[in-house]
Amino acid sequence: MSHSATSRIQEHIGDPVSNAPPVGREKLEEIFQDIQADMRYDHELNGCLNCGICTATCPAAHYYDFSPREIVQLLWTENLEGIYDAMQEKIWSCAQCYTCAARCPFSNSPGGLIMLMRETAIKHGMESAKNVLRPFSRVMLKLISTGNQLSPDMITPDGFADWGPNVAKVDAPLDLLRKAIPMPTLHTTKTAWEVNLKTSVELYTIWEETGVLDSLETIDENLFDVILDIMDEKRDDYEDWLDDQDDD
Ligand code: SF4
Ligand code: SF4
């Protein structure tokens, strides 16, 4: 008995109870090619025995329905539908600790491969990436507008009013934790918060040249617009500062 090609190869992938449009074969191939095209891919995937050592040592696998072995197998066997499916949720469970990379007998880096899948999910503006990154928009705004994000003494009821009474629970033990953190630059806003204009402007150039800002635009257009305004303003301030130096 012969089987038609379409009975063996799934043409589309999609949730039968969802209104989301199914994903065509071409799109699945494009996504996989984007993952493979990264120069890190060949270093991070050298074969896979399906031994499960990575999953046995993975902290995320203990808490979530997640297995680095499964992810590596999907990539190794070029299971396009499975790769796409994993990018909708599972890849975001990884803690990026790289214990798996230290243990794999094939010198694979499952955590590194997952990072490539995450970057590709962002590039393709997948909903899963938007949902995961949305809570970090304030951190990104702070990081990009000031060159720094958070020092322990910022976590106070005044600084994080939107956390409600819960912030006090974090604030209290942090008094002790702050003293224990060995890096002096992390102690206070005074020592951790100041990034000079020149450094900020250099960071903007790096983010532009490396595609960070393009990724941001894909994920959160509003945040991207706000950040562009901040960057323009800081660049103007820097130019003014340079002019002042010339005048002196
Ligand atoms: S990097 Fe990710 S997949 Fe690897 S051990 Fe850590 S949490 Fe698990
Ligand atoms: S990635 Fe490495 S450790 Fe994990 S199943 Fe494959 S060969 Fe084993």
CSV table of C-alpha atoms and ligand atoms in Angstrom, one decimal:
chain,number,residue,atom,x,y,z
A,1,MET,CA,0.0,0.0,0.0
A,2,SER,CA,1.4,3.4,-0.9
A,3,HIS,CA,1.2,6.5,1.1
A,4,SER,CA,0.9,9.9,-0.4
A,5,ALA,CA,3.5,12.5,0.6
A,6,THR,CA,1.0,14.6,2.5
A,7,SER,CA,0.0,11.6,4.7
A,8,ARG,CA,3.6,11.3,5.9
A,9,ILE,CA,4.6,15.0,6.1
A,10,GLN,CA,2.4,17.3,8.1
A,11,GLU,CA,1.7,20.4,5.9
A,12,HIS,CA,0.7,22.7,8.7
A,13,ILE,CA,1.1,22.9,12.5
A,14,GLY,CA,-1.6,24.5,14.6
A,15,ASP,CA,-3.7,24.0,17.7
A,16,PRO,CA,-7.1,22.6,16.5
A,17,VAL,CA,-9.0,24.4,19.2
A,18,SER,CA,-7.3,27.7,18.8
A,19,ASN,CA,-8.2,30.5,16.4
A,20,ALA,CA,-4.5,31.1,15.6
A,21,PRO,CA,-3.7,30.5,11.9
A,22,PRO,CA,-1.8,27.3,11.2
A,23,VAL,CA,1.9,27.7,10.4
A,24,GLY,CA,2.9,26.6,6.9
A,25,ARG,CA,5.8,24.4,6.0
A,26,GLU,CA,7.7,27.3,4.5
A,27,LYS,CA,7.6,29.3,7.7
A,28,LEU,CA,8.7,26.2,9.7
A,29,GLU,CA,11.7,25.8,7.4
A,30,GLU,CA,12.5,29.5,7.6
A,31,ILE,CA,12.5,29.4,11.4
A,32,PHE,CA,14.8,26.3,11.5
A,33,GLN,CA,17.1,27.8,8.9
A,34,ASP,CA,17.4,30.9,11.1
A,35,ILE,CA,18.4,28.8,14.1
A,36,GLN,CA,20.9,26.8,12.0
A,37,ALA,CA,22.4,29.8,10.3
A,38,ASP,CA,23.8,31.1,13.6
A,39,MET,CA,27.6,30.5,13.7
A,40,ARG,CA,27.2,29.0,17.2
A,41,TYR,CA,24.9,26.2,16.0
A,42,ASP,CA,27.6,23.9,14.7
A,43,HIS,CA,29.7,24.3,17.9
A,44,GLU,CA,26.7,23.6,20.1
A,45,LEU,CA,25.3,20.5,18.4
A,46,ASN,CA,27.6,17.7,17.5
A,47,GLY,CA,25.2,14.8,17.6
A,48,CYS,CA,23.0,13.3,20.3
A,49,LEU,CA,23.0,9.9,22.0
A,50,ASN,CA,19.6,10.6,23.5
A,51,CYS,CA,21.2,9.6,26.8
A,52,GLY,CA,19.3,12.1,29.0
A,53,ILE,CA,22.3,13.1,31.0
A,54,CYS,CA,21.5,16.8,30.3
A,55,THR,CA,17.9,16.4,31.5
A,56,ALA,CA,19.1,14.5,34.6
A,57,THR,CA,21.3,17.4,35.7
A,58,CYS,CA,19.0,20.2,34.5
A,59,PRO,CA,17.4,22.2,37.4
A,60,ALA,CA,14.6,23.5,35.2
A,61,ALA,CA,13.6,19.9,34.3
A,62,HIS,CA,12.9,19.2,38.0
A,63,TYR,CA,10.3,22.0,38.2
A,64,TYR,CA,8.8,22.2,34.7
A,65,ASP,CA,7.5,20.0,31.9
A,66,PHE,CA,10.8,20.6,30.1
A,67,SER,CA,13.7,18.4,29.0
A,68,PRO,CA,16.8,19.7,27.2
A,69,ARG,CA,17.2,16.1,25.8
A,70,GLU,CA,13.9,16.5,24.0
A,71,ILE,CA,14.9,19.9,22.6
A,72,VAL,CA,18.3,18.7,21.4
A,73,GLN,CA,16.6,15.7,19.8
A,74,LEU,CA,14.1,17.9,18.0
A,75,LEU,CA,17.0,19.9,16.5
A,76,TRP,CA,19.2,16.8,15.7
A,77,THR,CA,16.3,15.0,13.9
A,78,GLU,CA,15.2,18.3,12.3
A,79,ASN,CA,11.7,17.9,13.6
A,80,LEU,CA,10.4,21.2,12.3
A,81,GLU,CA,6.9,21.0,13.8
A,82,GLY,CA,8.4,19.9,17.2
A,83,ILE,CA,10.9,22.8,17.1
A,84,TYR,CA,8.2,25.3,16.4
A,85,ASP,CA,6.0,23.8,19.1
A,86,ALA,CA,8.8,23.9,21.7
A,87,MET,CA,9.4,27.6,20.9
A,88,GLN,CA,5.8,28.4,22.0
A,89,GLU,CA,6.5,27.6,25.6
A,90,LYS,CA,9.2,25.0,26.6
A,91,ILE,CA,12.3,26.9,25.6
A,92,TRP,CA,11.4,29.7,28.1
A,93,SER,CA,11.7,27.3,31.0
A,94,CYS,CA,15.5,27.1,30.7
A,95,ALA,CA,17.5,28.9,33.4
A,96,GLN,CA,20.6,29.3,31.2
A,97,CYS,CA,22.8,27.8,33.8
A,98,TYR,CA,24.7,25.6,31.3
A,99,THR,CA,25.0,22.6,33.6
A,100,CYS,CA,23.9,20.5,30.6
A,101,ALA,CA,26.8,21.8,28.5
A,102,ALA,CA,29.3,20.8,31.2
A,103,ARG,CA,27.9,17.2,31.3
A,104,CYS,CA,27.0,16.3,27.7
A,105,PRO,CA,29.3,13.5,26.4
A,106,PHE,CA,29.0,14.9,22.9
A,107,SER,CA,30.1,18.4,24.0
A,108,ASN,CA,26.7,19.8,23.0
A,109,SER,CA,25.3,22.9,24.7
A,110,PRO,CA,21.6,22.4,25.1
A,111,GLY,CA,21.3,25.7,26.9
A,112,GLY,CA,23.2,27.4,24.1
A,113,LEU,CA,20.9,25.9,21.5
A,114,ILE,CA,17.9,27.0,23.5
A,115,MET,CA,19.3,30.5,23.5
A,116,LEU,CA,19.5,30.4,19.7
A,117,MET,CA,15.8,29.3,19.6
A,118,ARG,CA,14.9,32.1,21.9
A,119,GLU,CA,16.7,34.7,19.8
A,120,THR,CA,14.9,33.3,16.7
A,121,ALA,CA,11.6,33.5,18.5
A,122,ILE,CA,12.2,37.1,19.2
A,123,LYS,CA,13.3,37.7,15.6
A,124,HIS,CA,10.0,36.2,14.4
A,125,GLY,CA,8.0,38.3,16.9
A,126,MET,CA,6.5,35.1,18.4
A,127,GLU,CA,3.8,35.7,21.0
A,128,SER,CA,5.7,33.5,23.5
A,129,ALA,CA,8.7,35.9,23.3
A,130,LYS,CA,6.4,38.9,23.8
A,131,ASN,CA,4.7,37.3,26.8
A,132,VAL,CA,7.9,36.3,28.4
A,133,LEU,CA,9.7,39.6,27.9
A,134,ARG,CA,6.7,42.0,28.7
A,135,PRO,CA,7.3,42.0,32.5
A,136,PHE,CA,10.9,43.1,31.9
A,137,SER,CA,10.0,46.2,29.9
A,138,ARG,CA,10.7,48.5,32.9
A,139,VAL,CA,14.1,46.8,33.5
A,140,MET,CA,14.9,47.3,29.8
A,141,LEU,CA,13.8,50.9,29.9
A,142,LYS,CA,16.0,51.6,33.0
A,143,LEU,CA,18.9,49.8,31.5
A,144,ILE,CA,18.7,51.6,28.2
A,145,SER,CA,17.9,55.0,29.6
A,146,THR,CA,20.5,55.0,32.4
A,147,GLY,CA,23.0,52.4,31.4
A,148,ASN,CA,22.2,50.5,34.5
A,149,GLN,CA,19.2,48.8,35.9
A,150,LEU,CA,18.8,48.1,39.6
A,151,SER,CA,20.8,48.3,42.8
A,152,PRO,CA,19.5,46.6,45.9
A,153,ASP,CA,18.6,49.8,47.7
A,154,MET,CA,16.1,50.7,45.0
A,155,ILE,CA,13.9,47.9,46.0
A,156,THR,CA,11.8,49.9,48.5
A,157,PRO,CA,8.1,50.5,48.9
A,158,ASP,CA,8.6,54.0,47.4
A,159,GLY,CA,10.6,52.8,44.4
A,160,PHE,CA,8.3,50.0,43.6
A,161,ALA,CA,4.9,51.3,44.6
A,162,ASP,CA,3.2,49.1,41.9
A,163,TRP,CA,4.4,46.0,43.7
A,164,GLY,CA,2.0,46.9,46.6
A,165,PRO,CA,2.6,45.6,50.1
A,166,ASN,CA,4.7,42.7,48.7
A,167,VAL,CA,7.7,44.9,48.2
A,168,ALA,CA,8.2,45.2,51.9
A,169,LYS,CA,8.7,41.5,52.1
A,170,VAL,CA,11.6,41.8,49.7
A,171,ASP,CA,12.9,45.0,51.2
A,172,ALA,CA,13.2,43.6,54.7
A,173,PRO,CA,15.6,40.7,54.1
A,174,LEU,CA,17.5,42.7,51.5
A,175,ASP,CA,18.8,44.9,54.3
A,176,LEU,CA,20.8,41.9,55.4
A,177,LEU,CA,21.5,40.6,51.9
A,178,ARG,CA,22.9,44.0,50.7
A,179,LYS,CA,25.7,43.7,53.4
A,180,ALA,CA,26.5,40.2,52.2
A,181,ILE,CA,26.8,41.1,48.5
A,182,PRO,CA,30.5,41.3,47.9
A,183,MET,CA,30.6,43.6,44.9
A,184,PRO,CA,30.7,47.2,46.2
A,185,THR,CA,29.2,48.6,43.0
A,186,LEU,CA,26.0,46.7,43.8
A,187,HIS,CA,25.4,48.2,47.2
A,188,THR,CA,23.7,51.5,46.5
A,189,THR,CA,22.2,53.7,43.8
A,190,LYS,CA,25.1,56.1,44.6
A,191,THR,CA,27.8,53.7,43.4
A,192,ALA,CA,25.8,51.6,40.9
A,193,TRP,CA,23.6,54.1,39.1
A,194,GLU,CA,25.9,56.6,37.4
A,195,VAL,CA,26.8,55.9,33.8
A,196,ASN,CA,28.4,58.9,32.0
A,197,LEU,CA,27.0,60.3,28.7
A,198,LYS,CA,29.9,59.0,26.6
A,199,THR,CA,29.4,55.5,27.8
A,200,SER,CA,25.6,55.7,27.2
A,201,VAL,CA,26.1,56.9,23.7
A,202,GLU,CA,28.6,54.1,23.0
A,203,LEU,CA,26.2,51.6,24.4
A,204,TYR,CA,23.5,52.9,22.0
A,205,THR,CA,25.8,52.4,19.1
A,206,ILE,CA,26.5,48.8,20.2
A,207,TRP,CA,22.8,48.1,20.5
A,208,GLU,CA,22.1,49.5,17.1
A,209,GLU,CA,25.0,47.7,15.4
A,210,THR,CA,24.3,44.3,17.0
A,211,GLY,CA,20.6,44.3,16.2
A,212,VAL,CA,19.4,44.6,19.8
A,213,LEU,CA,17.2,47.5,19.0
A,214,ASP,CA,15.7,45.8,15.9
A,215,SER,CA,14.8,42.9,18.2
A,216,LEU,CA,13.2,45.3,20.7
A,217,GLU,CA,11.1,46.8,17.9
A,218,THR,CA,9.8,43.4,17.0
A,219,ILE,CA,8.8,42.6,20.5
A,220,ASP,CA,7.6,45.9,21.9
A,221,GLU,CA,7.1,48.8,19.5
A,222,ASN,CA,5.9,51.3,22.1
A,223,LEU,CA,9.0,50.7,24.3
A,224,PHE,CA,11.1,51.0,21.2
A,225,ASP,CA,9.7,54.4,20.4
A,226,VAL,CA,10.2,55.6,24.0
A,227,ILE,CA,13.8,54.4,23.9
A,228,LEU,CA,14.6,56.1,20.6
A,229,ASP,CA,13.4,59.4,22.1
A,230,ILE,CA,15.7,58.9,25.1
A,231,MET,CA,18.6,58.0,22.9
A,232,ASP,CA,18.1,61.1,20.7
A,233,GLU,CA,18.0,63.3,23.8
A,234,LYS,CA,21.1,61.8,25.3
A,235,ARG,CA,23.0,62.0,22.0
A,236,ASP,CA,22.0,65.7,21.8
A,237,ASP,CA,23.2,66.2,25.4
A,238,TYR,CA,26.5,64.6,24.6
A,239,GLU,CA,27.0,66.8,21.5
A,240,ASP,CA,26.3,69.8,23.7
A,241,TRP,CA,28.8,68.6,26.2
A,242,LEU,CA,31.4,68.1,23.5
A,243,ASP,CA,30.7,71.6,22.2
A,244,ASP,CA,31.2,73.0,25.7
A,245,GLN,CA,34.6,71.3,25.9
A,246,ASP,CA,35.6,72.9,22.6
A,247,ASP,CA,34.6,76.3,23.9
A,248,ASP,CA,36.6,76.1,27.1
B,1,SF4,S1,21.2,25.7,30.6
B,1,SF4,FE1,18.9,25.3,30.6
B,1,SF4,S2,18.7,23.3,29.7
B,1,SF4,FE2,20.8,23.4,30.4
B,1,SF4,S3,20.9,22.6,32.5
B,1,SF4,FE3,20.6,24.8,32.7
B,1,SF4,S4,18.4,25.1,32.8
B,1,SF4,FE4,18.7,23.0,32.0
B,2,SF4,S1,22.4,16.6,24.4
B,2,SF4,FE1,24.1,15.3,25.2
B,2,SF4,S2,23.6,14.8,27.3
B,2,SF4,FE2,21.7,15.5,26.3
B,2,SF4,S3,20.8,13.6,25.5
B,2,SF4,FE3,22.0,14.4,23.8
B,2,SF4,S4,24.0,13.4,24.1
B,2,SF4,FE4,22.9,13.1,26.0
